[in-house]
Amino acid sequence: MTMGAPNMDVLVSLSKRRGFVFQSSEIYGGTGSVWDYGPLGVELKNNIKRVWWRDFVQQRADMVGIDASILMHPTVWKASGHLDHFTDPMVDCRECKRRFRADHVDTLPWTHYCPATKGNKFSIPAGEPCGHCGQRRTLCPECGKGELTAPRQFNLMFKTFMGPVEDEAAVTYLRPETAQAMFVNFDNVLQSMRLKLPFGIAQAGRSFRNEITPGNFIFRTREFEQMEIEFFVNPNDRVDGRPADEFWHDRWIEDCMAWFLRYGLTADNLRLREHERDELAHYAKRTVDIEYKFPIGWSELMGIANRTDFDLKQHAKWSGKSLTYFDEERKEHVVPFVVEPAAGVDRALLAFMADAYREDEVRGEKRVVLKLHPELAPIKVAVLPLLKKRDDIVRTAHAIRADLARQWRVVYDDTAAIGRLYRRQDEIGTPYCVTVDVQTVGDTERGEAGDGRVTIRDRDSMEQIRVPTAELATVFRELLDAAAWTQVAARYPSPPRS
Ligand code: ATP
């Protein structure tokens, strides 16, 4: 039996209990706007970034990467429009002083002191009227008493000071997106790598936004990571009879969607959302979001925008440097158009976790299992001794761990009985367990020689096979390289029933 998608509390609690994500500075009461990745979270997050980089940079001849600094010249943000336009409308409660994003107020449950029930306090679901008096929310959703101010624009960039003097001249900002570094370095990359259009520059790194209402776990935080690509095309080229920028925009939408499906997100939980004309950024020709059905409902997982030549032209204007490409064929300088696939690492991690979460029932007992794609799983193999009192079994298990750990993240665990150990690994998404038992090493007292085989257990089917120790590395290379379990299992016997 498999239950439906988990709610956010289940994921938050699993994340804390098993070392995926902790509240930042928890011993000081924590902050609701930033989170720390624990020992398993960092592995999962690194795996997401690694496969993204491998698939979109390493394997493609038309892509290169950079790793730019978080602090940039302040004029970058003037040129990009962030100083003047990177704002959200904000309202304040005159009573409790809480602050909300004006466009988010009606998506929150609201507190109501109902006049029809002598002022009793109710918590009413977002967007619904009071069931007793029929009123809709007009006051602060949180305290239910204060009036809200008129919306004011609030800039989301974190301000800081560069250098020892805290005066205006030294003001700079923590980058609110990684994208601008690709535009600013356009000419450096073009010249040093001798690239021909179309080509892309990728970067994964931290971004900071002083969000007015962060929340929903790692979905919206004030410090987060992005994986962004700026893919430059010649606007005068045509591909398949269409303008190159439009062709490549569609191609990137397809490739990004395919990427999320490949690493395990369910097709039913993914959809594309075309931005309406009136919500398009002024520079964007077209923007499409990939939305995921998060535990909080359908929300943006990533955006793919056709930003035209806006950014390069702006930086050329403000820096006074030419940011063009020489089109050999037409013998002219051209300002490339850019397609920008921009994904959030933390939102991707949340989606992968939510989608992988299952509650099964195995022999009358609940089993929680994270069916993470093997490439994403924080730990690939757990090596478990069946009897921890037998030195030879323990020694063999340690040796197997050390050998496999040269290639993958592999752990040894002997802190509980085998059934319990399997459950623990299921809950963190470990695709395979290796068990070393008496048959592996033999029983000298009874004069029985070992068979040198260990049991591999598959997380998803819970099937088991007996594999010679010497073949483990080869078998795992196959399995972790996405070979089907059934295909590998067909070559090996099942363990004898005990
Ligand atoms: P939203 O509308 O949710 O605020 P956005 O459209 O401003 O997001 P982009 O500027 O397109 O986001 O950033 C690209 C990606 O970066 C988003 O799709 C998301 O995955 C991620 N991202 C943006 N803001 C945050 C945040 N505050 N916390 C976590 N991830 C974020």
Coordinates of C-alpha atoms and ligand atoms in Angstrom, one line a residue:
M1 CA 0.0 0.0 0.0
T2 CA 1.3 3.4 -0.9
M3 CA 0.0 6.6 0.6
G4 CA -0.2 9.9 -1.2
A5 CA 2.2 12.9 -1.1
P6 CA 3.4 13.9 2.3
N7 CA 2.6 17.2 3.9
M8 CA 5.3 19.7 4.7
D9 CA 5.4 18.8 8.5
V10 CA 6.3 15.2 7.6
L11 CA 9.2 16.4 5.5
V12 CA 10.4 18.9 8.0
S13 CA 10.3 16.3 10.8
L14 CA 12.1 13.6 8.6
S15 CA 14.6 16.2 7.6
K16 CA 15.5 17.1 11.1
R17 CA 15.3 13.5 12.6
R18 CA 17.6 12.1 9.9
G19 CA 20.0 14.9 9.3
F20 CA 18.9 16.4 6.0
V21 CA 17.9 19.9 7.1
F22 CA 18.1 21.8 10.4
Q23 CA 16.7 25.1 11.3
S24 CA 19.6 27.6 11.2
S25 CA 20.9 28.7 14.7
E26 CA 18.4 26.5 16.3
I27 CA 19.9 26.6 19.8
Y28 CA 19.3 30.4 19.7
G29 CA 15.7 30.0 18.8
G30 CA 16.3 29.6 15.1
T31 CA 15.4 31.8 12.2
G32 CA 12.4 31.1 10.0
S33 CA 14.1 32.3 6.9
V34 CA 17.3 30.3 6.5
W35 CA 18.1 26.6 7.0
D36 CA 21.2 24.5 7.4
Y37 CA 21.8 21.3 5.5
G38 CA 23.0 18.4 7.7
P39 CA 25.2 15.4 6.8
L40 CA 22.6 13.8 4.5
G41 CA 21.2 17.0 3.1
V42 CA 24.6 18.2 2.0
E43 CA 25.1 14.9 0.1
L44 CA 21.7 15.2 -1.6
K45 CA 22.2 18.8 -2.5
N46 CA 25.7 18.2 -3.9
N47 CA 24.4 15.3 -5.9
I48 CA 21.7 17.5 -7.4
K49 CA 24.3 20.1 -8.4
R50 CA 26.7 17.5 -9.7
V51 CA 24.2 15.8 -12.0
W52 CA 23.0 19.2 -13.2
W53 CA 26.5 20.3 -14.0
R54 CA 27.4 16.9 -15.6
D55 CA 24.2 16.9 -17.8
F56 CA 24.1 20.6 -18.8
V57 CA 27.8 21.6 -18.8
Q58 CA 30.2 18.7 -18.9
Q59 CA 28.4 16.6 -21.5
R60 CA 27.6 19.5 -23.9
A61 CA 30.0 21.0 -26.4
D62 CA 28.1 24.3 -26.4
M63 CA 28.3 25.0 -22.6
V64 CA 31.0 26.4 -20.2
G65 CA 30.8 27.2 -16.5
I66 CA 32.0 30.0 -14.2
D67 CA 32.1 30.5 -10.5
A68 CA 31.7 34.3 -9.8
S69 CA 31.9 36.2 -6.5
I70 CA 28.8 37.0 -4.5
L71 CA 29.8 40.6 -4.0
M72 CA 29.9 42.5 -7.3
H73 CA 30.4 46.1 -8.4
P74 CA 27.3 48.0 -7.2
T75 CA 26.7 49.5 -10.7
V76 CA 25.9 45.9 -11.9
W77 CA 22.6 46.2 -10.0
K78 CA 21.9 49.7 -11.4
A79 CA 22.4 48.4 -14.9
S80 CA 20.5 45.2 -14.4
G81 CA 17.5 47.1 -13.0
H82 CA 17.6 45.4 -9.6
L83 CA 18.2 48.7 -7.7
D84 CA 15.2 50.3 -9.2
H85 CA 12.8 47.4 -9.8
F86 CA 13.7 44.4 -7.7
T87 CA 10.9 45.1 -5.3
D88 CA 7.8 43.5 -3.9
P89 CA 4.8 45.3 -2.6
M90 CA 4.7 45.2 1.2
V91 CA 2.0 46.0 3.7
D92 CA 2.4 46.4 7.5
C93 CA 0.0 45.7 10.3
R94 CA -0.6 48.9 12.3
E95 CA -1.2 46.9 15.5
C96 CA 1.2 43.9 15.7
K97 CA 3.7 45.5 13.2
R98 CA 4.0 42.2 11.2
R99 CA 4.9 42.6 7.5
F100 CA 3.4 40.8 4.6
R101 CA 3.8 40.7 0.8
A102 CA 0.7 42.5 -0.4
D103 CA 0.1 39.8 -3.1
H104 CA 0.5 37.0 -0.6
V105 CA -1.9 38.2 2.1
D106 CA -4.9 36.4 0.7
T107 CA -3.0 33.1 0.4
L108 CA -2.6 32.9 4.2
P109 CA -5.1 31.5 6.7
W110 CA -6.5 34.4 8.8
T111 CA -7.4 35.1 12.3
H112 CA -10.9 36.4 12.9
Y113 CA -12.8 37.8 16.0
C114 CA -16.3 37.0 14.9
P115 CA -19.0 39.6 15.8
A116 CA -21.8 37.0 15.3
T117 CA -20.3 34.8 18.1
K118 CA -19.6 37.5 20.7
G119 CA -16.1 38.0 19.3
N120 CA -14.9 34.4 19.5
K121 CA -11.5 33.9 17.8
F122 CA -11.4 31.6 14.7
S123 CA -8.6 30.6 12.3
I124 CA -10.1 30.6 8.8
P125 CA -8.6 28.9 5.8
A126 CA -7.0 31.2 3.2
G127 CA -9.4 33.1 0.9
E128 CA -12.5 31.8 2.7
P129 CA -15.2 33.9 4.5
C130 CA -16.1 33.4 8.1
G131 CA -18.7 30.5 8.4
H132 CA -20.7 32.4 11.1
C133 CA -20.8 36.0 10.0
G134 CA -19.9 35.7 6.3
Q135 CA -17.2 38.4 6.6
R136 CA -14.1 38.3 4.5
R137 CA -10.7 39.3 5.7
T138 CA -9.9 43.0 5.8
L139 CA -7.6 43.2 8.8
C140 CA -4.2 41.7 9.6
P141 CA -4.4 37.9 8.9
E142 CA -2.0 37.2 11.8
C143 CA -3.4 39.1 14.8
G144 CA -6.9 39.7 13.4
K145 CA -7.0 43.2 14.9
G146 CA -4.8 45.7 13.1
E147 CA -5.5 47.5 9.9
L148 CA -3.0 47.0 7.0
T149 CA -1.1 49.9 5.5
A150 CA -1.3 50.7 1.8
P151 CA 1.2 48.7 -0.2
R152 CA 4.7 50.2 -0.4
Q153 CA 7.6 48.9 -2.6
F154 CA 10.4 47.1 -0.7
N155 CA 13.7 46.3 -2.4
L156 CA 14.7 42.7 -1.8
M157 CA 18.5 43.1 -2.1
F158 CA 20.6 42.8 1.1
K159 CA 22.8 45.9 1.5
T160 CA 26.3 45.7 2.9
F161 CA 29.5 47.7 2.9
M162 CA 32.7 46.9 1.1
G163 CA 35.9 48.0 2.8
P164 CA 36.5 49.5 6.2
V165 CA 34.5 52.7 5.8
E166 CA 30.7 52.5 6.2
D167 CA 29.8 55.4 4.0
E168 CA 27.5 55.4 1.0
A169 CA 30.4 55.1 -1.5
A170 CA 31.2 51.7 -0.2
V171 CA 27.6 50.3 -0.3
T172 CA 27.2 47.1 -2.2
Y173 CA 24.8 44.2 -2.3
L174 CA 24.7 40.5 -1.9
R175 CA 23.7 39.1 -5.3
P176 CA 20.0 38.4 -5.6
E177 CA 20.7 36.0 -8.5
T178 CA 23.7 34.4 -10.1
A179 CA 22.8 35.5 -13.6
Q180 CA 24.4 38.9 -13.8
A181 CA 27.9 37.4 -13.4
M182 CA 27.4 35.6 -16.8
F183 CA 26.5 38.9 -18.5
V184 CA 29.3 40.9 -16.9
N185 CA 31.8 38.1 -17.8
F186 CA 30.4 37.6 -21.3
D187 CA 33.3 39.1 -23.2
N188 CA 35.9 37.5 -20.9
V189 CA 34.4 34.0 -21.5
L190 CA 33.9 34.6 -25.2
Q191 CA 37.5 35.7 -25.8
S192 CA 39.2 33.3 -23.5
M193 CA 37.3 30.2 -24.8
R194 CA 37.0 31.3 -28.5
L195 CA 33.3 30.4 -28.5
K196 CA 30.9 30.5 -31.4
L197 CA 27.2 31.2 -31.0
P198 CA 25.0 29.6 -29.8
F199 CA 26.7 28.9 -26.5
G200 CA 25.8 29.0 -22.8
I201 CA 27.5 29.9 -19.5
A202 CA 26.4 28.1 -16.4
Q203 CA 26.8 28.8 -12.7
A204 CA 25.6 27.3 -9.5
G205 CA 25.9 29.4 -6.3
R206 CA 24.3 31.3 -3.5
S207 CA 21.9 34.1 -3.9
F208 CA 20.3 36.3 -1.3
R209 CA 16.9 38.0 -1.2
N210 CA 15.4 39.8 1.8
E211 CA 12.0 38.1 1.1
I212 CA 9.2 39.9 3.0
T213 CA 7.5 36.6 3.8
P214 CA 9.9 33.7 3.7
G215 CA 8.6 30.3 4.7
N216 CA 7.3 26.9 3.7
F217 CA 10.5 25.3 4.9
I218 CA 13.2 25.5 2.2
F219 CA 10.8 26.7 -0.5
R220 CA 11.3 30.4 0.1
T221 CA 14.3 31.5 2.1
R222 CA 16.5 34.6 2.3
E223 CA 19.7 32.7 1.4
F224 CA 19.4 30.0 -1.2
E225 CA 21.3 28.4 -4.1
Q226 CA 20.5 28.7 -7.8
M227 CA 21.6 26.8 -10.9
E228 CA 21.4 29.2 -13.8
I229 CA 22.3 29.1 -17.4
E230 CA 22.6 32.0 -19.8
F231 CA 22.3 30.6 -23.3
F232 CA 23.4 33.1 -26.0
V233 CA 22.0 32.9 -29.5
N234 CA 22.4 35.0 -32.7
P235 CA 19.1 36.8 -33.1
N236 CA 19.6 36.9 -36.9
D237 CA 19.9 33.1 -37.2
R238 CA 17.0 30.8 -37.9
V239 CA 16.7 27.2 -36.8
D240 CA 14.1 24.9 -38.3
G241 CA 12.6 27.9 -40.0
R242 CA 12.1 29.8 -36.7
P243 CA 14.1 32.7 -35.1
A244 CA 17.0 31.1 -33.2
D245 CA 16.0 32.6 -29.8
E246 CA 12.5 31.1 -30.0
F247 CA 13.8 27.7 -31.1
W248 CA 16.3 27.5 -28.3
H249 CA 13.8 28.7 -25.7
D250 CA 11.5 25.8 -26.5
R251 CA 14.4 23.4 -26.6
W252 CA 15.5 24.5 -23.1
I253 CA 12.0 24.2 -21.8
E254 CA 11.9 20.6 -23.1
D255 CA 15.4 19.7 -21.8
C256 CA 14.7 21.1 -18.3
M257 CA 11.4 19.3 -18.0
A258 CA 13.1 16.0 -19.2
W259 CA 15.8 16.5 -16.6
F260 CA 13.4 16.6 -13.7
L261 CA 11.5 13.6 -15.0
R262 CA 14.8 11.7 -15.5
Y263 CA 15.7 12.1 -11.8
G264 CA 12.4 10.9 -10.5
L265 CA 9.8 13.6 -10.4
T266 CA 6.4 12.3 -11.4
A267 CA 4.9 13.7 -14.6
D268 CA 1.6 14.3 -12.9
N269 CA 3.3 16.6 -10.4
L270 CA 4.9 18.8 -13.1
R271 CA 3.4 21.3 -15.4
L272 CA 4.4 24.3 -17.6
R273 CA 3.0 27.7 -16.9
E274 CA 3.2 30.4 -19.5
H275 CA 3.6 34.0 -18.1
E276 CA 0.7 36.2 -19.1
R277 CA 1.6 39.4 -21.0
D278 CA 1.0 41.6 -17.9
E279 CA 3.2 39.6 -15.6
L280 CA 6.2 39.4 -18.1
A281 CA 9.2 41.4 -17.0
H282 CA 9.6 44.4 -19.3
Y283 CA 12.7 42.9 -21.0
A284 CA 11.3 39.4 -21.5
K285 CA 9.9 38.3 -24.8
R286 CA 8.4 35.1 -23.2
T287 CA 8.7 33.3 -19.9
V288 CA 7.6 29.8 -19.0
D289 CA 7.8 28.4 -15.4
I290 CA 8.1 24.7 -14.6
E291 CA 5.7 24.3 -11.7
Y292 CA 5.7 21.5 -9.2
K293 CA 2.9 20.3 -7.1
F294 CA 4.7 21.0 -3.8
P295 CA 3.0 20.1 -0.5
I296 CA 1.9 23.8 -0.5
G297 CA 0.3 23.4 -3.9
W298 CA 1.4 24.2 -7.5
S299 CA 4.4 26.6 -7.3
E300 CA 7.4 27.6 -9.3
L301 CA 10.3 25.2 -9.4
M302 CA 12.2 27.0 -12.1
G303 CA 11.7 29.7 -14.7
I304 CA 12.9 29.7 -18.4
A305 CA 12.9 33.2 -19.8
N306 CA 13.8 34.7 -23.2
R307 CA 15.5 37.9 -22.0
T308 CA 16.4 39.2 -25.5
D309 CA 19.4 41.4 -25.6
F310 CA 18.4 43.5 -22.7
D311 CA 21.1 42.5 -20.2
L312 CA 24.1 42.8 -22.5
K313 CA 22.9 46.1 -23.8
Q314 CA 22.4 47.5 -20.3
H315 CA 25.8 46.4 -19.2
A316 CA 27.4 47.8 -22.3
K317 CA 25.6 51.1 -21.7
W318 CA 26.6 51.4 -18.0
S319 CA 30.2 50.1 -18.3
G320 CA 31.0 51.7 -21.6
K321 CA 32.4 48.4 -22.9
S322 CA 31.3 46.7 -26.0
L323 CA 29.5 43.4 -25.3
T324 CA 28.9 42.1 -28.8
Y325 CA 29.7 39.1 -31.0
F326 CA 31.3 39.3 -34.4
D327 CA 29.2 37.3 -36.9
E328 CA 31.8 36.1 -39.4
E329 CA 29.2 35.1 -41.9
R330 CA 27.4 38.4 -42.1
K331 CA 30.5 40.4 -41.2
E332 CA 28.7 42.4 -38.5
H333 CA 28.7 42.9 -34.8
V334 CA 25.6 41.6 -33.1
V335 CA 24.3 41.7 -29.5
P336 CA 23.2 38.1 -28.7
F337 CA 19.8 37.3 -27.4
V338 CA 19.8 35.1 -24.3
V339 CA 17.6 32.3 -23.0
E340 CA 17.8 31.8 -19.2
P341 CA 16.9 28.5 -17.6
A342 CA 17.0 29.4 -13.8
A343 CA 16.4 26.8 -11.2
G344 CA 16.6 26.8 -7.4
V345 CA 18.7 24.1 -5.8
D346 CA 16.7 24.1 -2.6
R347 CA 13.3 24.0 -4.3
A348 CA 14.6 21.1 -6.5
L349 CA 15.7 19.3 -3.4
L350 CA 12.3 19.8 -1.7
A351 CA 10.5 18.5 -4.9
F352 CA 12.8 15.4 -5.1
M353 CA 12.2 14.6 -1.5
A354 CA 8.5 15.1 -1.6
D355 CA 8.1 13.1 -4.7
A356 CA 10.3 10.2 -3.4
Y357 CA 8.4 10.0 0.0
R358 CA 6.3 6.8 0.4
E359 CA 4.6 5.0 3.2
D360 CA 4.3 1.3 2.5
E361 CA 3.0 -1.4 4.7
V362 CA 5.3 -4.4 5.0
R363 CA 4.1 -7.5 6.9
G364 CA 1.7 -5.3 8.9
E365 CA 4.3 -2.7 9.7
K366 CA 4.6 0.8 8.3
R367 CA 7.7 1.4 6.2
V368 CA 8.8 4.9 5.3
V369 CA 10.9 4.9 2.1
L370 CA 12.5 7.7 0.1
K371 CA 12.5 6.4 -3.4
L372 CA 15.2 8.8 -4.5
H373 CA 17.0 8.2 -7.8
P374 CA 20.2 6.4 -7.1
E375 CA 22.3 9.2 -8.4
L376 CA 20.6 11.6 -6.0
A377 CA 20.5 9.3 -2.9
P378 CA 22.8 10.7 -0.2
I379 CA 24.2 7.3 0.6
K380 CA 24.5 4.7 -2.2
V381 CA 25.2 1.6 -0.2
A382 CA 25.0 0.6 3.5
V383 CA 27.1 -2.3 4.7
L384 CA 25.5 -4.2 7.6
P385 CA 27.0 -7.1 9.6
L386 CA 24.3 -9.7 10.5
L387 CA 26.1 -10.5 13.8
K388 CA 28.2 -7.8 15.3
K389 CA 29.7 -10.1 17.9
R390 CA 31.5 -12.1 15.2
D391 CA 34.9 -10.4 14.5
D392 CA 35.3 -12.0 11.1
I393 CA 31.9 -10.7 9.9
V394 CA 32.5 -7.2 11.2
R395 CA 36.0 -7.2 9.7
T396 CA 34.7 -8.3 6.3
A397 CA 31.9 -5.7 6.4
H398 CA 34.4 -2.9 7.2
A399 CA 36.6 -4.0 4.4
I400 CA 33.7 -4.0 1.9
R401 CA 32.7 -0.5 3.0
A402 CA 36.3 0.8 2.6
D403 CA 36.6 -0.7 -0.8
L404 CA 33.3 0.6 -2.2
A405 CA 33.8 4.0 -0.5
R406 CA 36.6 4.8 -2.9
Q407 CA 33.9 5.3 -5.5
W408 CA 30.7 6.1 -3.6
R409 CA 29.3 7.4 -0.3
V410 CA 29.0 4.1 1.6
V411 CA 28.3 3.6 5.3
Y412 CA 28.7 0.9 7.9
D413 CA 26.1 0.4 10.6
D414 CA 25.8 -2.2 13.3
T415 CA 23.8 -0.3 15.9
A416 CA 20.5 -2.3 15.6
A417 CA 19.1 -5.6 14.4
I418 CA 19.0 -6.1 10.7
G419 CA 15.3 -5.3 10.2
R420 CA 15.7 -2.0 11.9
L421 CA 18.8 -1.2 10.0
Y422 CA 17.0 -1.8 6.7
R423 CA 14.2 0.5 7.7
R424 CA 16.6 3.3 8.6
Q425 CA 18.3 3.1 5.2
D426 CA 14.9 3.0 3.5
E427 CA 13.9 6.2 5.2
I428 CA 16.9 8.1 4.0
G429 CA 16.7 6.7 0.4
T430 CA 19.7 4.3 0.4
P431 CA 19.1 2.3 -2.8
Y432 CA 21.1 -0.8 -1.7
C433 CA 22.2 -2.6 1.5
V434 CA 24.9 -5.2 1.7
T435 CA 24.6 -7.8 4.4
V436 CA 27.6 -9.9 5.6
D437 CA 26.5 -13.1 7.4
V438 CA 27.8 -16.4 8.6
Q439 CA 27.6 -18.0 5.1
T440 CA 29.9 -15.2 3.8
V441 CA 32.8 -16.0 6.2
G442 CA 32.0 -19.6 7.1
D443 CA 31.8 -21.3 10.5
T444 CA 35.2 -22.6 11.7
E445 CA 33.7 -24.3 14.8
R446 CA 31.5 -26.4 12.5
G447 CA 34.3 -26.7 10.0
E448 CA 32.2 -24.9 7.3
A449 CA 33.9 -22.8 4.8
G450 CA 32.4 -19.4 3.7
D451 CA 31.0 -18.9 0.2
G452 CA 32.5 -15.4 -0.1
R453 CA 29.1 -14.1 -1.1
V454 CA 27.1 -11.3 0.5
T455 CA 23.4 -10.3 0.2
I456 CA 22.4 -7.2 -1.7
R457 CA 19.0 -5.9 -0.9
D458 CA 17.1 -3.6 -3.2
R459 CA 15.3 -0.7 -1.5
D460 CA 12.3 -0.5 -3.8
S461 CA 11.4 -4.2 -4.4
M462 CA 13.1 -5.4 -1.1
E463 CA 14.3 -8.4 -3.2
Q464 CA 17.7 -9.9 -2.3
I465 CA 20.5 -11.6 -4.2
R466 CA 23.7 -13.3 -3.3
V467 CA 26.7 -11.8 -5.0
P468 CA 30.4 -12.7 -4.7
T469 CA 32.3 -10.1 -2.7
A470 CA 34.8 -9.7 -5.5
E471 CA 32.0 -8.7 -7.9
L472 CA 30.4 -6.0 -5.7
A473 CA 32.1 -3.0 -7.3
T474 CA 31.1 -4.1 -10.8
V475 CA 27.5 -4.8 -9.8
F476 CA 27.1 -1.5 -8.1
R477 CA 28.7 0.4 -11.0
E478 CA 25.9 -1.2 -13.1
L479 CA 23.1 -0.6 -10.6
L480 CA 24.1 3.0 -9.8
D481 CA 24.5 3.7 -13.5
A482 CA 20.7 3.2 -13.7
A483 CA 20.7 -0.5 -14.8
A484 CA 17.4 -2.1 -13.9
W485 CA 17.5 -4.2 -10.7
T486 CA 15.7 -7.1 -12.4
Q487 CA 18.3 -7.2 -15.1
V488 CA 21.2 -7.5 -12.6
A489 CA 19.2 -9.7 -10.2
A490 CA 18.6 -12.3 -13.0
R491 CA 22.3 -13.2 -13.0
Y492 CA 22.5 -14.1 -9.2
P493 CA 20.7 -16.5 -6.9
S494 CA 18.4 -15.4 -4.1
P495 CA 19.6 -16.1 -0.6
P496 CA 18.4 -19.3 1.0
R497 CA 15.3 -18.7 3.2
S498 CA 16.3 -18.6 6.8
Ligands
ATP1 P1 9.2 33.5 -6.8 O1 8.2 34.0 -7.8 O2 8.9 32.2 -6.2 O3 9.6 34.6 -5.9 P2 11.1 34.2 -8.8 O4 10.3 34.1 -10.1 O5 11.4 35.5 -8.2 O6 10.5 33.2 -7.7 P3 13.6 33.7 -10.2 O7 14.1 35.0 -10.0 O8 13.1 33.3 -11.5 O9 12.5 33.4 -9.1 O10 14.7 32.7 -9.7 C1 14.9 31.4 -10.2 C2 14.7 30.3 -9.2 O11 15.4 30.5 -8.0 C3 13.2 30.1 -8.8 O12 12.5 29.3 -9.8 C4 13.4 29.3 -7.5 O13 13.6 27.9 -7.8 C5 14.6 29.9 -6.9 N1 14.3 30.9 -5.9 C6 14.0 32.2 -6.1 N2 13.8 32.8 -5.0 C7 14.0 31.9 -4.0 C8 13.9 31.9 -2.6 N3 13.6 33.0 -1.9 N4 14.1 30.8 -1.9 C9 14.5 29.6 -2.5 N5 14.5 29.5 -3.9 C10 14.3 30.7 -4.6

